[in-house]
Amino acid sequence: MNIEKVKNILVFATNNAHKLQEVRQILGERFEVRSLKEIDCHEELPETHDTLEGNALEKAQYVNQHYGFDCFADDTGLEVEALNGEPGVYSARYATVDGADHDSEANMQKLLRNLQGVDNRKAQFRTAIALIYKGETLLFEGKVEGCIATEKHGAEGFGYDPIFYPEGYSPAETDKPLTFAEMSAEEKNSMSHRGRAVEKLVEFLTLNV
């Protein structure tokens, strides 16, 4: 069967090149995944909710209603136990001041400052994906537990990856601890919060293509 005949267009409501690459690698060739830029959507999508699920659904609905494409959107948060779940839904703009652009380096440094002298470094990454597909709306969740490093390690990935040790790779669990930023894309996708959420998305799409 010609793969071109079974491809479906899905819009991923993001222009984040790192996210797009991760998701395209996981989804493979069954779907043509387009970014917001690729459908000529250049406005800032609304994120007015205080939950990951609410923001993901709001973004997917906006694209579907205004551009007519089947669409999925994600929202991801790093939830740190000692900080009562912060930065959570505000992870991407944790250190934002006066509407400045998101700054991953500033976000990491603020988090490390807030955890100075704190022994409890437990944290989890959680991703919520909202999908609107053939008139149906669904939510998928993926999460990975771990802990926050005391300093940055690695140059891969993005966001908080250089300071997050996933469970099974933390200093207390292995002689060679690895942050997400020290892993290959394949290693990270196999265990990451987004990877786990996308796996559930793929499972649904595979059964309903």
PDB file of C-alpha atoms in Angstrom:
ATOM      1  CA  MET A   1       0.000   0.000   0.000  1.00  0.00           C
ATOM      2  CA  ASN A   2       1.295   3.452  -0.892  1.00  0.00           C
ATOM      3  CA  ILE A   3       1.955   5.312   2.369  1.00  0.00           C
ATOM      4  CA  GLU A   4       0.921   8.599   0.708  1.00  0.00           C
ATOM      5  CA  LYS A   5      -2.612   7.271   0.340  1.00  0.00           C
ATOM      6  CA  VAL A   6      -3.024   6.618   4.042  1.00  0.00           C
ATOM      7  CA  LYS A   7      -1.400   9.774   5.352  1.00  0.00           C
ATOM      8  CA  ASN A   8      -3.657  12.133   7.264  1.00  0.00           C
ATOM      9  CA  ILE A   9      -2.953  15.753   8.067  1.00  0.00           C
ATOM     10  CA  LEU A  10      -2.810  16.590  11.751  1.00  0.00           C
ATOM     11  CA  VAL A  11      -1.885  19.985  13.100  1.00  0.00           C
ATOM     12  CA  PHE A  12       0.265  20.090  16.215  1.00  0.00           C
ATOM     13  CA  ALA A  13      -0.612  23.429  17.806  1.00  0.00           C
ATOM     14  CA  THR A  14       2.951  24.592  18.302  1.00  0.00           C
ATOM     15  CA  ASN A  15       5.885  26.203  16.525  1.00  0.00           C
ATOM     16  CA  ASN A  16       8.397  24.750  18.973  1.00  0.00           C
ATOM     17  CA  ALA A  17      10.900  22.991  16.713  1.00  0.00           C
ATOM     18  CA  HIS A  18      12.039  20.644  19.488  1.00  0.00           C
ATOM     19  CA  LYS A  19       8.503  19.501  20.257  1.00  0.00           C
ATOM     20  CA  LEU A  20       7.728  19.033  16.567  1.00  0.00           C
ATOM     21  CA  GLN A  21      10.805  16.905  16.035  1.00  0.00           C
ATOM     22  CA  GLU A  22      10.012  14.711  19.036  1.00  0.00           C
ATOM     23  CA  VAL A  23       6.415  14.151  17.997  1.00  0.00           C
ATOM     24  CA  ARG A  24       7.227  13.539  14.326  1.00  0.00           C
ATOM     25  CA  GLN A  25       9.782  10.923  15.335  1.00  0.00           C
ATOM     26  CA  ILE A  26       7.215   9.152  17.507  1.00  0.00           C
ATOM     27  CA  LEU A  27       4.276   9.374  15.088  1.00  0.00           C
ATOM     28  CA  GLY A  28       6.342   8.178  12.145  1.00  0.00           C
ATOM     29  CA  GLU A  29       5.021   8.342   8.589  1.00  0.00           C
ATOM     30  CA  ARG A  30       1.376   7.481   9.150  1.00  0.00           C
ATOM     31  CA  PHE A  31       0.440  11.135   9.629  1.00  0.00           C
ATOM     32  CA  GLU A  32       1.662  14.390   8.170  1.00  0.00           C
ATOM     33  CA  VAL A  33       2.150  16.590  11.217  1.00  0.00           C
ATOM     34  CA  ARG A  34       2.020  20.313  10.468  1.00  0.00           C
ATOM     35  CA  SER A  35       3.004  23.177  12.718  1.00  0.00           C
ATOM     36  CA  LEU A  36       1.027  26.366  13.271  1.00  0.00           C
ATOM     37  CA  LYS A  37       3.347  28.221  10.902  1.00  0.00           C
ATOM     38  CA  GLU A  38       2.694  25.640   8.202  1.00  0.00           C
ATOM     39  CA  ILE A  39      -1.048  26.400   8.281  1.00  0.00           C
ATOM     40  CA  ASP A  40      -0.413  30.170   8.369  1.00  0.00           C
ATOM     41  CA  CYS A  41      -1.466  30.530  11.974  1.00  0.00           C
ATOM     42  CA  HIS A  42       0.750  33.256  13.352  1.00  0.00           C
ATOM     43  CA  GLU A  43      -1.233  34.549  16.326  1.00  0.00           C
ATOM     44  CA  GLU A  44      -0.521  33.661  19.949  1.00  0.00           C
ATOM     45  CA  LEU A  45      -2.846  30.846  21.012  1.00  0.00           C
ATOM     46  CA  PRO A  46      -4.884  31.414  24.162  1.00  0.00           C
ATOM     47  CA  GLU A  47      -3.748  29.741  27.394  1.00  0.00           C
ATOM     48  CA  THR A  48      -6.060  31.116  30.058  1.00  0.00           C
ATOM     49  CA  HIS A  49      -6.573  28.067  32.271  1.00  0.00           C
ATOM     50  CA  ASP A  50      -4.814  27.051  35.467  1.00  0.00           C
ATOM     51  CA  THR A  51      -4.523  23.385  34.467  1.00  0.00           C
ATOM     52  CA  LEU A  52      -2.449  21.657  31.797  1.00  0.00           C
ATOM     53  CA  GLU A  53      -5.544  19.905  30.466  1.00  0.00           C
ATOM     54  CA  GLY A  54      -7.487  23.160  30.188  1.00  0.00           C
ATOM     55  CA  ASN A  55      -4.743  24.931  28.273  1.00  0.00           C
ATOM     56  CA  ALA A  56      -4.169  22.014  25.885  1.00  0.00           C
ATOM     57  CA  LEU A  57      -7.878  21.788  25.091  1.00  0.00           C
ATOM     58  CA  GLU A  58      -8.205  25.548  24.631  1.00  0.00           C
ATOM     59  CA  LYS A  59      -5.374  25.614  22.073  1.00  0.00           C
ATOM     60  CA  ALA A  60      -6.682  22.608  20.128  1.00  0.00           C
ATOM     61  CA  GLN A  61     -10.197  24.055  20.004  1.00  0.00           C
ATOM     62  CA  TYR A  62      -8.897  27.407  18.771  1.00  0.00           C
ATOM     63  CA  VAL A  63      -7.042  25.854  15.825  1.00  0.00           C
ATOM     64  CA  ASN A  64      -9.897  23.526  14.950  1.00  0.00           C
ATOM     65  CA  GLN A  65     -12.517  26.284  15.052  1.00  0.00           C
ATOM     66  CA  HIS A  66     -10.483  28.947  13.229  1.00  0.00           C
ATOM     67  CA  TYR A  67      -8.566  26.827  10.698  1.00  0.00           C
ATOM     68  CA  GLY A  68     -10.685  23.708  10.289  1.00  0.00           C
ATOM     69  CA  PHE A  69      -7.950  21.107  10.787  1.00  0.00           C
ATOM     70  CA  ASP A  70      -7.992  18.076  13.029  1.00  0.00           C
ATOM     71  CA  CYS A  71      -5.556  19.124  15.698  1.00  0.00           C
ATOM     72  CA  PHE A  72      -3.792  18.219  18.891  1.00  0.00           C
ATOM     73  CA  ALA A  73      -2.169  20.491  21.429  1.00  0.00           C
ATOM     74  CA  ASP A  74      -0.094  19.836  24.499  1.00  0.00           C
ATOM     75  CA  ASP A  75       0.733  21.595  27.709  1.00  0.00           C
ATOM     76  CA  THR A  76       3.581  20.410  29.880  1.00  0.00           C
ATOM     77  CA  GLY A  77       4.524  21.256  33.406  1.00  0.00           C
ATOM     78  CA  LEU A  78       7.388  20.448  35.742  1.00  0.00           C
ATOM     79  CA  GLU A  79       5.923  19.846  39.192  1.00  0.00           C
ATOM     80  CA  VAL A  80       8.365  20.043  42.102  1.00  0.00           C
ATOM     81  CA  GLU A  81       7.246  18.475  45.367  1.00  0.00           C
ATOM     82  CA  ALA A  82       9.130  20.825  47.710  1.00  0.00           C
ATOM     83  CA  LEU A  83       7.655  23.847  45.890  1.00  0.00           C
ATOM     84  CA  ASN A  84       4.053  22.646  46.206  1.00  0.00           C
ATOM     85  CA  GLY A  85       3.895  21.688  42.542  1.00  0.00           C
ATOM     86  CA  GLU A  86       5.593  24.775  41.108  1.00  0.00           C
ATOM     87  CA  PRO A  87       6.280  25.795  38.425  1.00  0.00           C
ATOM     88  CA  GLY A  88       3.503  23.560  37.064  1.00  0.00           C
ATOM     89  CA  VAL A  89       1.287  25.193  34.468  1.00  0.00           C
ATOM     90  CA  TYR A  90       3.615  28.222  34.491  1.00  0.00           C
ATOM     91  CA  SER A  91       6.745  26.196  33.666  1.00  0.00           C
ATOM     92  CA  ALA A  92       7.443  27.842  30.293  1.00  0.00           C
ATOM     93  CA  ARG A  93       7.149  31.345  31.733  1.00  0.00           C
ATOM     94  CA  TYR A  94       8.371  30.731  35.284  1.00  0.00           C
ATOM     95  CA  ALA A  95      10.905  33.548  35.172  1.00  0.00           C
ATOM     96  CA  THR A  96       9.047  35.783  32.724  1.00  0.00           C
ATOM     97  CA  VAL A  97       9.000  39.455  33.711  1.00  0.00           C
ATOM     98  CA  ASP A  98       6.856  42.141  32.060  1.00  0.00           C
ATOM     99  CA  GLY A  99       5.735  39.895  29.211  1.00  0.00           C
ATOM    100  CA  ALA A 100       9.249  39.023  28.045  1.00  0.00           C
ATOM    101  CA  ASP A 101       9.759  36.012  25.821  1.00  0.00           C
ATOM    102  CA  HIS A 102      10.054  32.602  27.442  1.00  0.00           C
ATOM    103  CA  ASP A 103      13.626  32.054  28.622  1.00  0.00           C
ATOM    104  CA  SER A 104      14.594  28.464  29.446  1.00  0.00           C
ATOM    105  CA  GLU A 105      17.900  29.455  31.015  1.00  0.00           C
ATOM    106  CA  ALA A 106      16.227  31.994  33.312  1.00  0.00           C
ATOM    107  CA  ASN A 107      13.557  29.440  34.233  1.00  0.00           C
ATOM    108  CA  MET A 108      16.183  26.870  35.236  1.00  0.00           C
ATOM    109  CA  GLN A 109      18.206  29.342  37.249  1.00  0.00           C
ATOM    110  CA  LYS A 110      15.126  30.531  39.141  1.00  0.00           C
ATOM    111  CA  LEU A 111      14.175  26.958  39.966  1.00  0.00           C
ATOM    112  CA  LEU A 112      17.682  26.112  41.159  1.00  0.00           C
ATOM    113  CA  ARG A 113      17.709  29.227  43.345  1.00  0.00           C
ATOM    114  CA  ASN A 114      14.364  28.290  44.862  1.00  0.00           C
ATOM    115  CA  LEU A 115      15.705  24.834  45.714  1.00  0.00           C
ATOM    116  CA  GLN A 116      19.000  25.964  47.214  1.00  0.00           C
ATOM    117  CA  GLY A 117      19.564  24.110  50.472  1.00  0.00           C
ATOM    118  CA  VAL A 118      16.500  21.908  49.937  1.00  0.00           C
ATOM    119  CA  ASP A 119      17.127  18.172  50.347  1.00  0.00           C
ATOM    120  CA  ASN A 120      13.855  17.029  48.789  1.00  0.00           C
ATOM    121  CA  ARG A 121      14.480  17.250  45.047  1.00  0.00           C
ATOM    122  CA  LYS A 122      11.562  15.049  43.955  1.00  0.00           C
ATOM    123  CA  ALA A 123       9.737  16.250  40.839  1.00  0.00           C
ATOM    124  CA  GLN A 124       7.712  15.023  37.915  1.00  0.00           C
ATOM    125  CA  PHE A 125       7.172  16.142  34.356  1.00  0.00           C
ATOM    126  CA  ARG A 126       3.582  15.859  33.207  1.00  0.00           C
ATOM    127  CA  THR A 127       2.170  16.362  29.694  1.00  0.00           C
ATOM    128  CA  ALA A 128      -1.490  16.684  28.780  1.00  0.00           C
ATOM    129  CA  ILE A 129      -2.486  16.306  25.120  1.00  0.00           C
ATOM    130  CA  ALA A 130      -5.895  17.348  23.806  1.00  0.00           C
ATOM    131  CA  LEU A 131      -6.903  15.864  20.463  1.00  0.00           C
ATOM    132  CA  ILE A 132      -9.767  16.937  18.211  1.00  0.00           C
ATOM    133  CA  TYR A 133     -10.124  14.278  15.526  1.00  0.00           C
ATOM    134  CA  LYS A 134     -13.107  13.622  13.270  1.00  0.00           C
ATOM    135  CA  GLY A 135     -15.365  15.583  15.609  1.00  0.00           C
ATOM    136  CA  GLU A 136     -14.247  13.727  18.728  1.00  0.00           C
ATOM    137  CA  THR A 137     -12.355  15.336  21.617  1.00  0.00           C
ATOM    138  CA  LEU A 138      -9.987  13.286  23.769  1.00  0.00           C
ATOM    139  CA  LEU A 139      -7.371  13.871  26.451  1.00  0.00           C
ATOM    140  CA  PHE A 140      -4.162  11.888  26.999  1.00  0.00           C
ATOM    141  CA  GLU A 141      -1.665  12.175  29.841  1.00  0.00           C
ATOM    142  CA  GLY A 142       1.948  11.139  30.246  1.00  0.00           C
ATOM    143  CA  LYS A 143       4.233  11.671  33.197  1.00  0.00           C
ATOM    144  CA  VAL A 144       7.674  10.716  34.414  1.00  0.00           C
ATOM    145  CA  GLU A 145       8.941  11.004  37.962  1.00  0.00           C
ATOM    146  CA  GLY A 146      12.458  11.961  38.906  1.00  0.00           C
ATOM    147  CA  CYS A 147      14.433  14.624  40.721  1.00  0.00           C
ATOM    148  CA  ILE A 148      16.038  18.014  40.169  1.00  0.00           C
ATOM    149  CA  ALA A 149      19.809  18.257  39.805  1.00  0.00           C
ATOM    150  CA  THR A 150      21.818  20.850  41.709  1.00  0.00           C
ATOM    151  CA  GLU A 151      23.376  22.118  38.473  1.00  0.00           C
ATOM    152  CA  LYS A 152      22.981  21.721  34.712  1.00  0.00           C
ATOM    153  CA  HIS A 153      24.216  18.631  32.886  1.00  0.00           C
ATOM    154  CA  GLY A 154      24.082  17.951  29.147  1.00  0.00           C
ATOM    155  CA  ALA A 155      23.399  19.941  26.009  1.00  0.00           C
ATOM    156  CA  GLU A 156      20.583  18.037  24.307  1.00  0.00           C
ATOM    157  CA  GLY A 157      16.840  18.508  24.710  1.00  0.00           C
ATOM    158  CA  PHE A 158      15.255  21.776  25.741  1.00  0.00           C
ATOM    159  CA  GLY A 159      13.452  23.486  28.602  1.00  0.00           C
ATOM    160  CA  TYR A 160      14.331  22.012  31.998  1.00  0.00           C
ATOM    161  CA  ASP A 161      15.985  18.905  30.508  1.00  0.00           C
ATOM    162  CA  PRO A 162      19.521  19.771  31.764  1.00  0.00           C
ATOM    163  CA  ILE A 163      18.388  19.754  35.409  1.00  0.00           C
ATOM    164  CA  PHE A 164      15.958  16.813  35.435  1.00  0.00           C
ATOM    165  CA  TYR A 165      17.036  13.266  36.264  1.00  0.00           C
ATOM    166  CA  PRO A 166      14.274  10.808  35.268  1.00  0.00           C
ATOM    167  CA  GLU A 167      13.524   7.917  37.601  1.00  0.00           C
ATOM    168  CA  GLY A 168      16.070   5.152  37.112  1.00  0.00           C
ATOM    169  CA  TYR A 169      18.791   7.603  36.076  1.00  0.00           C
ATOM    170  CA  SER A 170      19.178   9.708  39.207  1.00  0.00           C
ATOM    171  CA  PRO A 171      22.406   9.907  41.265  1.00  0.00           C
ATOM    172  CA  ALA A 172      21.015   7.627  43.992  1.00  0.00           C
ATOM    173  CA  GLU A 173      20.043   4.945  41.476  1.00  0.00           C
ATOM    174  CA  THR A 174      23.014   4.601  39.159  1.00  0.00           C
ATOM    175  CA  ASP A 175      26.762   5.166  39.010  1.00  0.00           C
ATOM    176  CA  LYS A 176      26.237   7.122  35.796  1.00  0.00           C
ATOM    177  CA  PRO A 177      23.248   9.405  36.341  1.00  0.00           C
ATOM    178  CA  LEU A 178      21.805  11.073  33.258  1.00  0.00           C
ATOM    179  CA  THR A 179      19.584  14.087  32.838  1.00  0.00           C
ATOM    180  CA  PHE A 180      17.214  14.275  29.883  1.00  0.00           C
ATOM    181  CA  ALA A 181      19.743  16.628  28.272  1.00  0.00           C
ATOM    182  CA  GLU A 182      22.423  13.910  28.356  1.00  0.00           C
ATOM    183  CA  MET A 183      20.275  11.373  26.487  1.00  0.00           C
ATOM    184  CA  SER A 184      19.766  10.810  22.786  1.00  0.00           C
ATOM    185  CA  ALA A 185      16.377  11.748  21.343  1.00  0.00           C
ATOM    186  CA  GLU A 186      15.512   8.046  21.104  1.00  0.00           C
ATOM    187  CA  GLU A 187      16.384   7.403  24.758  1.00  0.00           C
ATOM    188  CA  LYS A 188      14.416  10.384  25.975  1.00  0.00           C
ATOM    189  CA  ASN A 189      11.361   9.628  23.808  1.00  0.00           C
ATOM    190  CA  SER A 190      11.239   6.076  25.140  1.00  0.00           C
ATOM    191  CA  MET A 191      10.572   7.280  28.682  1.00  0.00           C
ATOM    192  CA  SER A 192       9.603  10.946  28.586  1.00  0.00           C
ATOM    193  CA  HIS A 193       6.315  12.449  29.685  1.00  0.00           C
ATOM    194  CA  ARG A 194       5.607  13.715  26.176  1.00  0.00           C
ATOM    195  CA  GLY A 195       6.627  10.382  24.686  1.00  0.00           C
ATOM    196  CA  ARG A 196       4.222   8.526  26.968  1.00  0.00           C
ATOM    197  CA  ALA A 197       1.364  10.893  26.189  1.00  0.00           C
ATOM    198  CA  VAL A 198       2.070  10.690  22.457  1.00  0.00           C
ATOM    199  CA  GLU A 199       2.134   6.874  22.661  1.00  0.00           C
ATOM    200  CA  LYS A 200      -1.461   6.997  23.919  1.00  0.00           C
ATOM    201  CA  LEU A 201      -2.322   9.453  21.159  1.00  0.00           C
ATOM    202  CA  VAL A 202      -0.735   7.163  18.556  1.00  0.00           C
ATOM    203  CA  GLU A 203      -2.548   4.119  19.923  1.00  0.00           C
ATOM    204  CA  PHE A 204      -5.878   5.894  19.496  1.00  0.00           C
ATOM    205  CA  LEU A 205      -5.046   7.219  16.040  1.00  0.00           C
ATOM    206  CA  THR A 206      -3.775   3.835  14.847  1.00  0.00           C
ATOM    207  CA  LEU A 207      -7.077   2.233  15.768  1.00  0.00           C
ATOM    208  CA  ASN A 208      -9.140   5.041  14.253  1.00  0.00           C
ATOM    209  CA  VAL A 209      -7.212   6.085  11.138  1.00  0.00           C
TER     210      VAL A 209
END
